Tab-separated table of C-alpha atoms in Angstrom:
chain	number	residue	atom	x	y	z
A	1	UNK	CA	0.000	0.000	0.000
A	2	UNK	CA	2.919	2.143	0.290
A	3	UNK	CA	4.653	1.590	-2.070
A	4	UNK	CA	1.427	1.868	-4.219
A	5	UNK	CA	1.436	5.699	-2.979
A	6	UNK	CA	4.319	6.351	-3.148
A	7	UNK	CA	4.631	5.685	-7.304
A	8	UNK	CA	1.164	7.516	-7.083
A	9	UNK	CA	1.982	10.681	-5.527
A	10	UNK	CA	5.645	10.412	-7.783
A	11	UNK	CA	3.278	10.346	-10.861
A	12	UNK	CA	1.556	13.690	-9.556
A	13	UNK	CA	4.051	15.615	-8.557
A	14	UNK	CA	6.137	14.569	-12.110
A	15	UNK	CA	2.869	15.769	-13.846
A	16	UNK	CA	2.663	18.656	-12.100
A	17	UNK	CA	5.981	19.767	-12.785
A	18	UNK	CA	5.253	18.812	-16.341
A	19	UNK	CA	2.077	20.450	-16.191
A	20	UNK	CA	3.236	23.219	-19.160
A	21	UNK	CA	4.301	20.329	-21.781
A	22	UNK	CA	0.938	19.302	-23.066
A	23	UNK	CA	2.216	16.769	-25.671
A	24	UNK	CA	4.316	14.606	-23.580
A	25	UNK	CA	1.567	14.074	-21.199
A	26	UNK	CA	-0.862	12.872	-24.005
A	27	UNK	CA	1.988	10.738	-24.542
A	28	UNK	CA	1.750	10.087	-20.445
A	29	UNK	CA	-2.022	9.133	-21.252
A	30	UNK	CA	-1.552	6.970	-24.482
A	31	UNK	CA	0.968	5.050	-22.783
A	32	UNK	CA	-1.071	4.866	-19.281
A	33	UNK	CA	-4.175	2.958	-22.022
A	34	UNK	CA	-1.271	0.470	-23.557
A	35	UNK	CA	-0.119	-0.406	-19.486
A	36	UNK	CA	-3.759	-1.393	-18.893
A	37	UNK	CA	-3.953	-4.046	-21.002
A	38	UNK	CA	0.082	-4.971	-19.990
A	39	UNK	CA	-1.589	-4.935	-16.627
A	40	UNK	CA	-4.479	-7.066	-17.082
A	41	UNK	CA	-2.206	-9.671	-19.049
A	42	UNK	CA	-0.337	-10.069	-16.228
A	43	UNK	CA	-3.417	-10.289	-13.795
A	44	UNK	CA	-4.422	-12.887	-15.865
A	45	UNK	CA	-1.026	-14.642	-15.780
A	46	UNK	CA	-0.474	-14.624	-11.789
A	47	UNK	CA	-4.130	-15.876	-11.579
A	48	UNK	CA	-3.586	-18.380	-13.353
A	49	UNK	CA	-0.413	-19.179	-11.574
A	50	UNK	CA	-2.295	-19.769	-8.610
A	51	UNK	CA	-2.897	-23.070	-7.546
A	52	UNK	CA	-6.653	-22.237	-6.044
A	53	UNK	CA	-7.467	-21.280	-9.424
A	54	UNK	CA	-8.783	-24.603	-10.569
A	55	UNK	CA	-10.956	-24.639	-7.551
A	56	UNK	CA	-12.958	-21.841	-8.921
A	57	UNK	CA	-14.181	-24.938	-11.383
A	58	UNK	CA	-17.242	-26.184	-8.691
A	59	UNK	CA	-19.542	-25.084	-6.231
A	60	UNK	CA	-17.131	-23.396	-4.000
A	61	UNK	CA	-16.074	-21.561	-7.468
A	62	UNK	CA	-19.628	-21.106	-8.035
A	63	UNK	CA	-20.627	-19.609	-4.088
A	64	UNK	CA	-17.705	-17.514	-4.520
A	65	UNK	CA	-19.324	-16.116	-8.347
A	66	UNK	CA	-22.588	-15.701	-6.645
A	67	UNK	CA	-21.182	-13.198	-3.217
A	68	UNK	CA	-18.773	-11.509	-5.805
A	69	UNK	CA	-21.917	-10.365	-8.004
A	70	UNK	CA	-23.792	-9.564	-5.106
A	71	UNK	CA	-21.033	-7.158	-3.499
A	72	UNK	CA	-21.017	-5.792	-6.649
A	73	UNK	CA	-24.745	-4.974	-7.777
A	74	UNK	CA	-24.890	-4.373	-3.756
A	75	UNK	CA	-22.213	-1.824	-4.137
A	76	UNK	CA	-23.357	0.075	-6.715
A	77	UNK	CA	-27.124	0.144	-5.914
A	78	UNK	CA	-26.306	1.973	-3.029
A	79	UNK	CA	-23.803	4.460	-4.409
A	80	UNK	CA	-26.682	5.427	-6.919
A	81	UNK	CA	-28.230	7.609	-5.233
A	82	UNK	CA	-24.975	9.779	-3.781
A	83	UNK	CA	-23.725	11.124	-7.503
A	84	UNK	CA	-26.404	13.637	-7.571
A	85	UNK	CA	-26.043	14.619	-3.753
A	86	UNK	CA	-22.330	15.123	-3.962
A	87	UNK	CA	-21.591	15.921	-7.360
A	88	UNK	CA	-24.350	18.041	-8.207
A	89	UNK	CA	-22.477	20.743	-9.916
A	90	UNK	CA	-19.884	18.823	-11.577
A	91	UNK	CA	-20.469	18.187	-15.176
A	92	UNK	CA	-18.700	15.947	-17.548
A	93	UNK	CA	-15.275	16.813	-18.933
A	94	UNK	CA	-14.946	17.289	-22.555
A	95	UNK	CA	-11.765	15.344	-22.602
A	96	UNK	CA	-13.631	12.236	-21.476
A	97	UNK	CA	-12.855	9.361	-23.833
A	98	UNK	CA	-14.977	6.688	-24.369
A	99	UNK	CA	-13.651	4.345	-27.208
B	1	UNK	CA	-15.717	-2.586	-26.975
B	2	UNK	CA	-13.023	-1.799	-24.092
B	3	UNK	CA	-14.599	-4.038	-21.968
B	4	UNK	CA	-14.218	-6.522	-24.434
B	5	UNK	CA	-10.425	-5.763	-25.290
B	6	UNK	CA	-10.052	-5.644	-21.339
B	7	UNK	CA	-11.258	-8.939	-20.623
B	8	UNK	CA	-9.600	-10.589	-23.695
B	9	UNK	CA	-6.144	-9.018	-22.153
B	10	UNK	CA	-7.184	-10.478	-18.798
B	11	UNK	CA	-8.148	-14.460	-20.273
B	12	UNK	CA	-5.392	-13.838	-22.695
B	13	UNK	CA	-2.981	-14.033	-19.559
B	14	UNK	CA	-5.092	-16.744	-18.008
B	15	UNK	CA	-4.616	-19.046	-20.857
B	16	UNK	CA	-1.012	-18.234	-21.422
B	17	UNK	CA	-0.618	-19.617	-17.438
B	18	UNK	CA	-2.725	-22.508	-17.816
B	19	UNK	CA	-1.345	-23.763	-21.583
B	20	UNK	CA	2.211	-23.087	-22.190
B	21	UNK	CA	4.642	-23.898	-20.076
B	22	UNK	CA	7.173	-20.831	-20.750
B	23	UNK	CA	4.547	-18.854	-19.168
B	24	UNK	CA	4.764	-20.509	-16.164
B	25	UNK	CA	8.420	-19.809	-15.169
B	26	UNK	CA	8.054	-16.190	-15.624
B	27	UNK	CA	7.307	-14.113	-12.184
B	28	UNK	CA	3.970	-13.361	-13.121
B	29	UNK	CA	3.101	-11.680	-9.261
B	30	UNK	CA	6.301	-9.665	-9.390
B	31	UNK	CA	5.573	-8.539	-13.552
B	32	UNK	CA	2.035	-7.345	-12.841
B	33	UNK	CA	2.937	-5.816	-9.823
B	34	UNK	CA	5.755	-3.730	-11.887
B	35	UNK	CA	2.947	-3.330	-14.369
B	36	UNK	CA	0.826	-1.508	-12.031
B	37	UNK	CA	3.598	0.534	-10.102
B	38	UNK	CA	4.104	2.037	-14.149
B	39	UNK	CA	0.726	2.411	-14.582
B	40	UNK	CA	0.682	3.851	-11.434
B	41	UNK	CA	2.784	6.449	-11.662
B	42	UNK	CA	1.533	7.120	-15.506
B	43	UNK	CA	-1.761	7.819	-14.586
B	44	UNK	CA	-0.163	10.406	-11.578
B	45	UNK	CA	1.795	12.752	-14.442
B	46	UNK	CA	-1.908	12.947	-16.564
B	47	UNK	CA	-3.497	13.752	-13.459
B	48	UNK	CA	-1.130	16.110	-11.833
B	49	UNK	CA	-0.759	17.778	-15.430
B	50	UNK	CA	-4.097	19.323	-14.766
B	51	UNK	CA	-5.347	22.414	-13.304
B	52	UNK	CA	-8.330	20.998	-11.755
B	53	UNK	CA	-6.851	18.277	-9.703
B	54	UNK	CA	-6.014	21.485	-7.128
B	55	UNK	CA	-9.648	21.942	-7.030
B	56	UNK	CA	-10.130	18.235	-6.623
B	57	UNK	CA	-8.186	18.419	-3.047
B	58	UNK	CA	-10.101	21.377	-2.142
B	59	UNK	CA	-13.245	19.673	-2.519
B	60	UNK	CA	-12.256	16.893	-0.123
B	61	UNK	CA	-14.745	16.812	2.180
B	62	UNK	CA	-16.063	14.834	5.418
B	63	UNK	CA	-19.616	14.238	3.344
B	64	UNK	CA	-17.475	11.971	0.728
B	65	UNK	CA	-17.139	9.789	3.404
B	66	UNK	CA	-20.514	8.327	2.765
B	67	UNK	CA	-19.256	6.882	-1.057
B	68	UNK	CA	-17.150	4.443	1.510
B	69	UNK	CA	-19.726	4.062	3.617
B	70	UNK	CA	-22.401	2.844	0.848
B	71	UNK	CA	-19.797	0.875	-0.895
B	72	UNK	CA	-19.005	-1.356	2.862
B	73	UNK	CA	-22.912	-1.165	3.128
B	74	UNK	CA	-23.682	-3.104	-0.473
B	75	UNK	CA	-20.586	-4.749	-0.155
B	76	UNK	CA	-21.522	-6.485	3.111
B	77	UNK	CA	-25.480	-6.614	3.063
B	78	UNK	CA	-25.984	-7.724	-0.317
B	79	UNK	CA	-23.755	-10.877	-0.108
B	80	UNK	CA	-25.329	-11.593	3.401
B	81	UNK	CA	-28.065	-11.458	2.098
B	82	UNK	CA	-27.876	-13.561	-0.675
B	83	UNK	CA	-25.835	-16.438	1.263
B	84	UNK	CA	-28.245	-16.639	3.892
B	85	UNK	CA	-31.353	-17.014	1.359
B	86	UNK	CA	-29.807	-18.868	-1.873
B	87	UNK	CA	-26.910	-20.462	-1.125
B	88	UNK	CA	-25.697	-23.180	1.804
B	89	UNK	CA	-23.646	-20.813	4.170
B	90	UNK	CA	-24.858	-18.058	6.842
B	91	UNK	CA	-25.547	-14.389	6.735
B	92	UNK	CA	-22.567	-14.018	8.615
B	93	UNK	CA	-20.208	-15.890	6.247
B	94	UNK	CA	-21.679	-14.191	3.104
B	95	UNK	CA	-21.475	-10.645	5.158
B	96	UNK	CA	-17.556	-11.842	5.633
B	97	UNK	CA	-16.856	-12.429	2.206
B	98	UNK	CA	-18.571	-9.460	0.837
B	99	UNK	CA	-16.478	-7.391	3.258
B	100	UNK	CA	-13.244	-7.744	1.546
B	101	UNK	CA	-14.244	-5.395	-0.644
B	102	UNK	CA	-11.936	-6.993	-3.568
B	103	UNK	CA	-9.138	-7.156	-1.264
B	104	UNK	CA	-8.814	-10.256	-1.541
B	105	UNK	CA	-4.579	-11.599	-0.296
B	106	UNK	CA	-5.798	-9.924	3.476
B	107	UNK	CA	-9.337	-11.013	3.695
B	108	UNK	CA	-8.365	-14.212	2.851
B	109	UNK	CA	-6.112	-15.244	5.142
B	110	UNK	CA	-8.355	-13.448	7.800
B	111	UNK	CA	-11.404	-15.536	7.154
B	112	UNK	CA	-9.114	-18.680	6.758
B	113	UNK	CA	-7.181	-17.907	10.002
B	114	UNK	CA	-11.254	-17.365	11.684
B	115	UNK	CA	-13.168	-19.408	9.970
B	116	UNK	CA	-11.268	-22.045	8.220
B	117	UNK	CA	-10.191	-23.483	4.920
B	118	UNK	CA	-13.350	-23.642	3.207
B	119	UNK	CA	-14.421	-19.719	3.776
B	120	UNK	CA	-11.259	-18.734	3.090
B	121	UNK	CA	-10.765	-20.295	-0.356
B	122	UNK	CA	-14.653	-18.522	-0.892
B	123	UNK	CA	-13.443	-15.397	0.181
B	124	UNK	CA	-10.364	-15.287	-1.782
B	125	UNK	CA	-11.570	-16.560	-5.157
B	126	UNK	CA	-14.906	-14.111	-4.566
B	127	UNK	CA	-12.430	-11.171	-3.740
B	128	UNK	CA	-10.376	-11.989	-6.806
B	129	UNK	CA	-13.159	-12.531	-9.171
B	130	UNK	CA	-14.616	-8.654	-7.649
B	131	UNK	CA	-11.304	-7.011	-8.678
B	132	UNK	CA	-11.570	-9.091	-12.219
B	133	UNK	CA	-15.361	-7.761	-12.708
B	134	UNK	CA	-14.631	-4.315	-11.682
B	135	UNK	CA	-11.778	-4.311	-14.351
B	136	UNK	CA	-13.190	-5.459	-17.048
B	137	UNK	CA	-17.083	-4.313	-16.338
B	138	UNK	CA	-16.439	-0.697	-15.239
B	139	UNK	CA	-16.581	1.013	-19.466
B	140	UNK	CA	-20.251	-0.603	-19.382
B	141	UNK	CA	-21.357	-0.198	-15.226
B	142	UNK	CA	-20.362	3.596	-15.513
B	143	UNK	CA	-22.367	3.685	-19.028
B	144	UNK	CA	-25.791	2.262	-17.680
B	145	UNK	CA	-25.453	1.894	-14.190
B	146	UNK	CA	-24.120	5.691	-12.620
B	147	UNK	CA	-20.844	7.503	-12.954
B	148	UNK	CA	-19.409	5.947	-9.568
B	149	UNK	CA	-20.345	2.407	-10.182
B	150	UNK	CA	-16.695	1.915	-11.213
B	151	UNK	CA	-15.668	3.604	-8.124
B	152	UNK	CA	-18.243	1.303	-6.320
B	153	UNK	CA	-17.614	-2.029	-8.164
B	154	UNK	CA	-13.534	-1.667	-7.399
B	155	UNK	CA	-13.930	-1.049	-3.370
B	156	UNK	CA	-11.108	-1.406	-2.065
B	157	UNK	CA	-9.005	-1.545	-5.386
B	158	UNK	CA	-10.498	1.543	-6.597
B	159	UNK	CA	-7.324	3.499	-5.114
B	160	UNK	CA	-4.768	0.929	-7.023
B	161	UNK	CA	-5.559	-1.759	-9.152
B	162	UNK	CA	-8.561	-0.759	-10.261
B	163	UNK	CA	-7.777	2.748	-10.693
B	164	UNK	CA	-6.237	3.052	-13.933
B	165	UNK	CA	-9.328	1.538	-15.502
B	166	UNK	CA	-11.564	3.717	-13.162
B	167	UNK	CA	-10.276	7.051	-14.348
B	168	UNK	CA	-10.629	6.483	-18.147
B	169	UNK	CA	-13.453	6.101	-17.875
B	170	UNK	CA	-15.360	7.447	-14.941
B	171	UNK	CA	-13.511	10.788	-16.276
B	172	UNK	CA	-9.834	12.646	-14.550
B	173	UNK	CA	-11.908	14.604	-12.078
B	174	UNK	CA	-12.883	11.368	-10.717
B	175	UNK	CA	-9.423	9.928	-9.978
B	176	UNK	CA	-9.062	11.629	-6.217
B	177	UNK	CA	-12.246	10.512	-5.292
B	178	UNK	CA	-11.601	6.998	-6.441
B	179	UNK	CA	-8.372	7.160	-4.492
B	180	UNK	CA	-9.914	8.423	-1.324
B	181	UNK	CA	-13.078	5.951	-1.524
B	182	UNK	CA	-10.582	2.784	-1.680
B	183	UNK	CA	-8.170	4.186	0.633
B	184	UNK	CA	-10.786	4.445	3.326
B	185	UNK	CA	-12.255	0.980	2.023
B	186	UNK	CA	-8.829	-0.650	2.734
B	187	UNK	CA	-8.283	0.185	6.091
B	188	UNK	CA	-11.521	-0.330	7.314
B	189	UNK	CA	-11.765	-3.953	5.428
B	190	UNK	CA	-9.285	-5.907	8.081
B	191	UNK	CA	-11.632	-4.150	11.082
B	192	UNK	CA	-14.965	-4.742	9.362
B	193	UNK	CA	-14.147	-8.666	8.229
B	194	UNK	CA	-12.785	-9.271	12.377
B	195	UNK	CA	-16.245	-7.979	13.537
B	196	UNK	CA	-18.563	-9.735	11.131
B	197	UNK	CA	-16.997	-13.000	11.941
B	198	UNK	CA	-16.671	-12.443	15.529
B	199	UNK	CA	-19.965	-11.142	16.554
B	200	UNK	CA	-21.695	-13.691	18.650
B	201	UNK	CA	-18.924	-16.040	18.472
């Protein structure tokens, strides 16, 4: 968790000090999409990795499917409500990319 | 389609583990963990680049706590819930599980260490597959189901794993919050799982 800070709060104060050189931090954000992917490769790969993993082939697989869905959709019904109540006068950011 | 592309990166990796044995020697913990420590610190420079993020501190403010507080609240009740009517375990356990909040290396050993074997493997592979659905699911949850579904889907994650994926699409304004919503999440998640598991015991 540190350590996860720490390259965090790097990142921010490197962008801020970069904050007048527009083009290299597209380049920051193009790259940031690529390492997503990189990242999610290698989530893949540890999980995979894992020993438990061919548990999650079964019931206790399945139970486990069933409370992860449920945190989820739990989660986020409950957040609903709290965009309009604390966000109320934020709108959405041109720059927003969905592709 | 990202959510698409997303997941095919994710079972891309999964397969390369499972079928070909040069995968398997590399350090695939240490690699992603490098992988998100870059991504990390990428997605710090695009959003300390901006002139709003100042504004973003400012508006740090005691009545965000309650994104946290709903999150733990669905996170906990809903998987209760659903244990205790559908499936063969207790309220209690379900509540447990759910109260990782997608943390899932300290909630599992936790619930093992309290409740055994069996939970624990539950609450580990339910944790993991969380972080996995929040990943890959957040381009369509914060399309048709709110803007901070993303931030709510990730819990705990939302300030690291999950973040990167959070921000592109929840939108840069939102990357703070995220942060502070799974920062909170994290610490309270070892306190929270304790309690759940040793009320009434």
């Amino acid at each position: 968790m540190q350590t996860v800070l720490l390259f965090l709060i790097t990142g921010l104060f490197a962008g801020f000090m970069l904050r007048r050189l527009p083009r290299l931090l597209h380049r920051a954000d193009q790259a940031a999409s690529l390492a997503v992917y990189l990242l999610l490769f290698f989530l893949g790969l540890a999980a995979g990795l894992q020993p438990e993993i061919l548990s999650a082939i079964g019931p206790t697989g399945f139970y486990a499917l069933i409370l992860s869905l449920a945190a989820t959709a739990g989660s986020i019904l409950l957040v609903w409500p709290l965009y309009p109540l604390l966000f109320k006068t934020q709108k959405k950011s041109p720059d927003q990319k969905i592709r | 389609m990202s959510s698409f592309k997303i997941i095919a990166a994710f079972f891309a990796g999964l397969g390369c583990a499972l079928l070909l044995p040069f995968f398997q020697k590399l350090p695939a913990e240490t690699l992603s963990s490098m992988a998100l420590y870059l991504l990390l610190f990428l997605v710090g420079v695009s959003i300390g680049g901006r002139r709003e993020t100042l504004q973003m501190l400012r508006g740090i403010r005691p009545s965000l706590l309650l994104l946290p507080l709903m999150v733990a609240s669905g996170s906990i009740l809903a998987p209760g819930l659903v244990a205790a009517l559908f499936l063969p375990l207790s309220f209690q356990e379900g509540a447990a599980v759910g109260a990782g909040m997608g943390y899932y290396s300290l909630s599992s050993i936790l619930i093992t260490k309290i409740s055994g074997e069996t939970l624990g493997l539950i609450a580990l592979l339910s944790n993991i597959f969380r972080e996995i659905l929040a990943l890959t699911m957040t381009p369509l949850l914060v399309r048709y189901c709110g803007r901070l579904s993303g931030i709510a889907a990730g819990g705990a994650t939302a300030m690291d794993t999950t973040l990167p994926v959070i921000v592109r699409f929840t939108g840069k304004e939102f990357a703070i919050i995220a942060v502070f919503s799974g920062l909170v999440l994290t610490l309270c998640t070892p306190v929270l799982v304790t309690a759940i598991l040793s009320y009434g015991a």
